GROMACS .gro file of C-alpha atoms in nm:
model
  199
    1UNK     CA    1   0.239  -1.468   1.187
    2UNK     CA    2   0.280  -1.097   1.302
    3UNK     CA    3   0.567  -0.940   1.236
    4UNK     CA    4   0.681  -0.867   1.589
    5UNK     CA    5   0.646  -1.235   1.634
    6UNK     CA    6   0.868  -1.314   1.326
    7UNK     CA    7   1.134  -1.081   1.469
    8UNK     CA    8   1.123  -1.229   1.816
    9UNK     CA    9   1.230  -1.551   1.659
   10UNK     CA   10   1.529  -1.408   1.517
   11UNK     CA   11   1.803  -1.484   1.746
   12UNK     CA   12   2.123  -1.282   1.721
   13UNK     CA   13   2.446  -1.459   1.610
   14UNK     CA   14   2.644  -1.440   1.903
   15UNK     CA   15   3.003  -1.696   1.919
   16UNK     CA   16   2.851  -1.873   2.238
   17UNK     CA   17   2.537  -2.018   2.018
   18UNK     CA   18   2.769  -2.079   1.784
   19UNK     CA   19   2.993  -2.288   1.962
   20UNK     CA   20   2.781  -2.478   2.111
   21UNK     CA   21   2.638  -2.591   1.773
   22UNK     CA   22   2.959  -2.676   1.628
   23UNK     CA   23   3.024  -2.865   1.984
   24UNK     CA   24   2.652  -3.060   1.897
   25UNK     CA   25   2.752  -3.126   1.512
   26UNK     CA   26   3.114  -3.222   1.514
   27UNK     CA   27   3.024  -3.534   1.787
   28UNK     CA   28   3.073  -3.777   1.513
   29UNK     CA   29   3.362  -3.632   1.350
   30UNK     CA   30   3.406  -3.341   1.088
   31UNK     CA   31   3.117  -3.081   1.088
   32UNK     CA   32   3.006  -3.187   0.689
   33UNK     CA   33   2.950  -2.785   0.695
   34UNK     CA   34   2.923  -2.808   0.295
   35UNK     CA   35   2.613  -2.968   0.338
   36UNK     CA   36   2.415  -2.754   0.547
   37UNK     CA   37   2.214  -2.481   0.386
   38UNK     CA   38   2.103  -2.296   0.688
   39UNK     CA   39   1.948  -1.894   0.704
   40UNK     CA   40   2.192  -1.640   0.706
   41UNK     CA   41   2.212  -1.485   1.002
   42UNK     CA   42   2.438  -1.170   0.959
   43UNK     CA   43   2.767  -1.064   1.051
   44UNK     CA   44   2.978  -1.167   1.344
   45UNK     CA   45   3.257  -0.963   1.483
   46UNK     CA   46   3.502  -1.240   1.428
   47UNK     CA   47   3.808  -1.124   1.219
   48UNK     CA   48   4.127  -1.397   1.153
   49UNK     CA   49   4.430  -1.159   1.074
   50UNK     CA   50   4.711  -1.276   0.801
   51UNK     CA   51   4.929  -1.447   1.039
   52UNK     CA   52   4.580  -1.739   1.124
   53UNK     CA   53   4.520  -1.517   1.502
   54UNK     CA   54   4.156  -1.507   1.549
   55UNK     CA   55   3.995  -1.235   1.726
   56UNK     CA   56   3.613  -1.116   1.885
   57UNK     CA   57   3.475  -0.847   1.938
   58UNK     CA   58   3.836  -0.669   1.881
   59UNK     CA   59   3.991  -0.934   2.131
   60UNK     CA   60   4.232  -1.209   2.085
   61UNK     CA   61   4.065  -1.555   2.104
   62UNK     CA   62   4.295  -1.714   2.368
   63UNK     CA   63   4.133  -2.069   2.398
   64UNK     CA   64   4.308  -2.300   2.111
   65UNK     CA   65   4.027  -2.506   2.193
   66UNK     CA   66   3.767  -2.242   2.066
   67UNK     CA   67   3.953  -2.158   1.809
   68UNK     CA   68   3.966  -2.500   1.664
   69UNK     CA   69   3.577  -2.567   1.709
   70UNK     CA   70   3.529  -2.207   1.506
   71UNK     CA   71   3.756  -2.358   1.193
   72UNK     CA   72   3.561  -2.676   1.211
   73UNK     CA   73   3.283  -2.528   1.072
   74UNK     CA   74   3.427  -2.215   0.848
   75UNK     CA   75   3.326  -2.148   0.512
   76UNK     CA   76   3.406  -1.987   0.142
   77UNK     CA   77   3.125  -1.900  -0.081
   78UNK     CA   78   3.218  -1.720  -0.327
   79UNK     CA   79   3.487  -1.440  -0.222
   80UNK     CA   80   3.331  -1.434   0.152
   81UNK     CA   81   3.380  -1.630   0.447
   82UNK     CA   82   3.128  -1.781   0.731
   83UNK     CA   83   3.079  -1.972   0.989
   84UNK     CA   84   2.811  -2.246   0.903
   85UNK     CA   85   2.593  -2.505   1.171
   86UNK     CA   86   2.279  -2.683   1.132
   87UNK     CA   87   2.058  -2.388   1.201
   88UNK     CA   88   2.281  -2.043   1.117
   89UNK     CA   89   2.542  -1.905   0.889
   90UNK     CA   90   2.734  -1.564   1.004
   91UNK     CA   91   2.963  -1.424   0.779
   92UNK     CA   92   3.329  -1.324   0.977
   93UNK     CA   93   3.624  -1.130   0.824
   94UNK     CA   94   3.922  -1.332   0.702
   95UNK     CA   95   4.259  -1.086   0.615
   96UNK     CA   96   4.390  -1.353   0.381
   97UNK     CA   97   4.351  -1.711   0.441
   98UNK     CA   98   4.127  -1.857   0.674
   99UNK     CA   99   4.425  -2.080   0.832
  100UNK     CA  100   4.850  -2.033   0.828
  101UNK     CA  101   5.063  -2.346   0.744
  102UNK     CA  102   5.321  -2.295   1.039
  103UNK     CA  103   5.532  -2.603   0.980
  104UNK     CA  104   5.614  -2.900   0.737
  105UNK     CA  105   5.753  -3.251   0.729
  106UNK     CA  106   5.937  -3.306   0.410
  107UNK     CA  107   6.049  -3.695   0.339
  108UNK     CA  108   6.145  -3.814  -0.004
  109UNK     CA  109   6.356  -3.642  -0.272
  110UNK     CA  110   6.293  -3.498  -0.603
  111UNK     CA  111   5.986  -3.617  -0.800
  112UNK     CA  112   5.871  -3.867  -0.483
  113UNK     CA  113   5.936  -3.570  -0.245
  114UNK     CA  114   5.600  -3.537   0.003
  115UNK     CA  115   5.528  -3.190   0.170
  116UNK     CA  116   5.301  -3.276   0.466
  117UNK     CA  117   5.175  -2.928   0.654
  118UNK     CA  118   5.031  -2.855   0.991
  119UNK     CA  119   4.818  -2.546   1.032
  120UNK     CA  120   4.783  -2.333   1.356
  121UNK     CA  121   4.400  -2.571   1.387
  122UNK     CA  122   4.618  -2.862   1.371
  123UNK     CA  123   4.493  -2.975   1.015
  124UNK     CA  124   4.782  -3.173   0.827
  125UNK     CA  125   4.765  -3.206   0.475
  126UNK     CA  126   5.011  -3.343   0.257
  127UNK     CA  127   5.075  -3.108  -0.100
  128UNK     CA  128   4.967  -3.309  -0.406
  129UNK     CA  129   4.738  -3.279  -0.706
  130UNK     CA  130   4.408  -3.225  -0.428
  131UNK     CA  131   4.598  -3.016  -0.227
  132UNK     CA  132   4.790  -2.784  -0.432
  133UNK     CA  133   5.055  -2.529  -0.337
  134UNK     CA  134   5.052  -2.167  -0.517
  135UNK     CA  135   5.249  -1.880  -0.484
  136UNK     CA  136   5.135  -1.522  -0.559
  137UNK     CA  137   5.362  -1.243  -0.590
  138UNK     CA  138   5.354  -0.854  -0.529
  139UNK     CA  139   5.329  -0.687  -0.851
  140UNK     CA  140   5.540  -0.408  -0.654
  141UNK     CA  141   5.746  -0.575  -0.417
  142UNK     CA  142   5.791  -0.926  -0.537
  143UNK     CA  143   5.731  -1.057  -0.216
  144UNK     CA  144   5.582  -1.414  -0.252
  145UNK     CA  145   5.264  -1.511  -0.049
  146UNK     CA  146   5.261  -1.881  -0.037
  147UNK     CA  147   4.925  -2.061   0.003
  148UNK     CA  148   4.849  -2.457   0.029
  149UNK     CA  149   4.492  -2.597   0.010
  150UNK     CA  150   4.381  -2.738   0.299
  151UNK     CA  151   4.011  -2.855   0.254
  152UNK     CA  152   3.785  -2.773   0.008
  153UNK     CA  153   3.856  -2.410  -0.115
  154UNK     CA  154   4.040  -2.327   0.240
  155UNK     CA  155   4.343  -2.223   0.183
  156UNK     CA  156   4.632  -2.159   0.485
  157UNK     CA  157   4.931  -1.903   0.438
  158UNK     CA  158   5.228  -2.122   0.477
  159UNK     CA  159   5.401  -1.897   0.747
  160UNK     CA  160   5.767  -1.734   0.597
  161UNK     CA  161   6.000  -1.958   0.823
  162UNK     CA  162   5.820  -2.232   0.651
  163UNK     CA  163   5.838  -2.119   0.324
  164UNK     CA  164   6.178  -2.034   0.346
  165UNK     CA  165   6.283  -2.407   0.469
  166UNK     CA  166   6.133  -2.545   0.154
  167UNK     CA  167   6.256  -2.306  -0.074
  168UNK     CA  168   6.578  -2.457   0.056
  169UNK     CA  169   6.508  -2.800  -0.049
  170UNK     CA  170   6.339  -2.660  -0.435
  171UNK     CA  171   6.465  -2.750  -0.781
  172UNK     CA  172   6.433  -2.624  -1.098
  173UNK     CA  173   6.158  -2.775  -1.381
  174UNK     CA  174   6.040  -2.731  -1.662
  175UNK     CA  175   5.618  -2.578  -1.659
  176UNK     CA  176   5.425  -2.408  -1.914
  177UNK     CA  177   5.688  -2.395  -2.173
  178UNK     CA  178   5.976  -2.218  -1.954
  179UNK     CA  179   6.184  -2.357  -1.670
  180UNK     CA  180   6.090  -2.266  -1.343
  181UNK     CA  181   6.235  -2.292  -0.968
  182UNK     CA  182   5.987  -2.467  -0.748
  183UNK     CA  183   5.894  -2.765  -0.498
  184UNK     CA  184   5.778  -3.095  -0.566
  185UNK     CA  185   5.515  -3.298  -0.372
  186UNK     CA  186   5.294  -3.578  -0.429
  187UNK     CA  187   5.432  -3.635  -0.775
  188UNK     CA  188   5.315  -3.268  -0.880
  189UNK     CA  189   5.593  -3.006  -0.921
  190UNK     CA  190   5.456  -2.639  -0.784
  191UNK     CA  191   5.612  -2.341  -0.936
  192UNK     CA  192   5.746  -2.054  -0.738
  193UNK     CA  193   5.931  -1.827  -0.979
  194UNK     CA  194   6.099  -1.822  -1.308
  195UNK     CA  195   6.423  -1.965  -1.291
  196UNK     CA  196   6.563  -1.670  -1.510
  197UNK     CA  197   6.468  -1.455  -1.243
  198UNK     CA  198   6.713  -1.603  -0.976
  199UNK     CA  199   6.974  -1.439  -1.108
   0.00000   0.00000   0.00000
């Protein structure tokens, strides 16, 4: 085939062609996006900012809808993000996580405590040994950044309010030979900081 004919195939990502794939592949439930192994296609000007806002083209994406077909079919290889259909994969820009945790049931106490998320995509996932909640902290500031797993290796940024309504219901336990403040869920007891360092 001649080149020019090659490159005339080659159809420019663009988020219409991509939502209308996702639209064709999610009709019998969740896109299984870790199965596809489609070209890559390039780069999309699709950017999701720290606090889960997605934007195009510089522009906030202002149909939830839209937004919730895009993180159907988002995903992590390696350190980068795309989206993935049938027949493309674009890689997009992702600030931190792909998704923020923006509120959480807690029932139970102590040990049988359950921490059950919902993301800004409306994914709920309940913390436990396949869904695991980790904290990292600024080496400078000591600011935590609190992430749960969500599917896969998709984590969301559980949003400070959030945070800051479990941290009210932690405990102290001991982990990897010191004693540790932290939250329990799902049987599985998630460290946040060193107790000693509550003052």
């Amino acid at each position: 085939m001649a080149k020019a004919q090659k490159e005339q195939l080659i159809v420019k990502p663009s988020a219409e062609n991509l939502a209308a794939s996702a639209r064709a592949a999610g009709r019998r439930g969740p896109p299984p996006v870790h199965l596809w192994n489609p070209p890559y296609c390039g780069d999309l000007d699709m950017e999701i900012r720290r606090d889960g806002t997605w934007f195009y083209l510089g522009t906030p994406i202002g149909r939830h809808a839209l937004v919730k077909l895009f993180a159907s079919i988002i995903r992590k290889d390696g350190d980068d993000y795309f989206l993935v259909t049938p027949v493309e994969k674009v890689g997009i820009r992702v600030i931190d996580a792909p998704f923020a945790a923006v509120d959480a049931d807690l029932s139970g106490a102590g040990r049988d405590q359950l921490i059950t998320f919902t993301t800004n995509v409306e994914d709920s996932v309940t913390a436990g040994p396949e869904n695991p909640i980790r904290v990292e902290r600024d080496p400078a500031t000591g600011e935590p950044s609190p992430y749960v797993l969500v599917r896969r290796n998709l984590e969301a940024l559980i949003d400070r309010k959030t945070f800051y309504r479990l941290v009210e219901k932690g405990s102290h336990a001991d982990h990897a030979g010191g004693r540790w403040f932290g939250l329990w869920s799902g049987g599985v007891f998630f460290p946040i900081i060193p107790s000693a360092e509550l003052g």
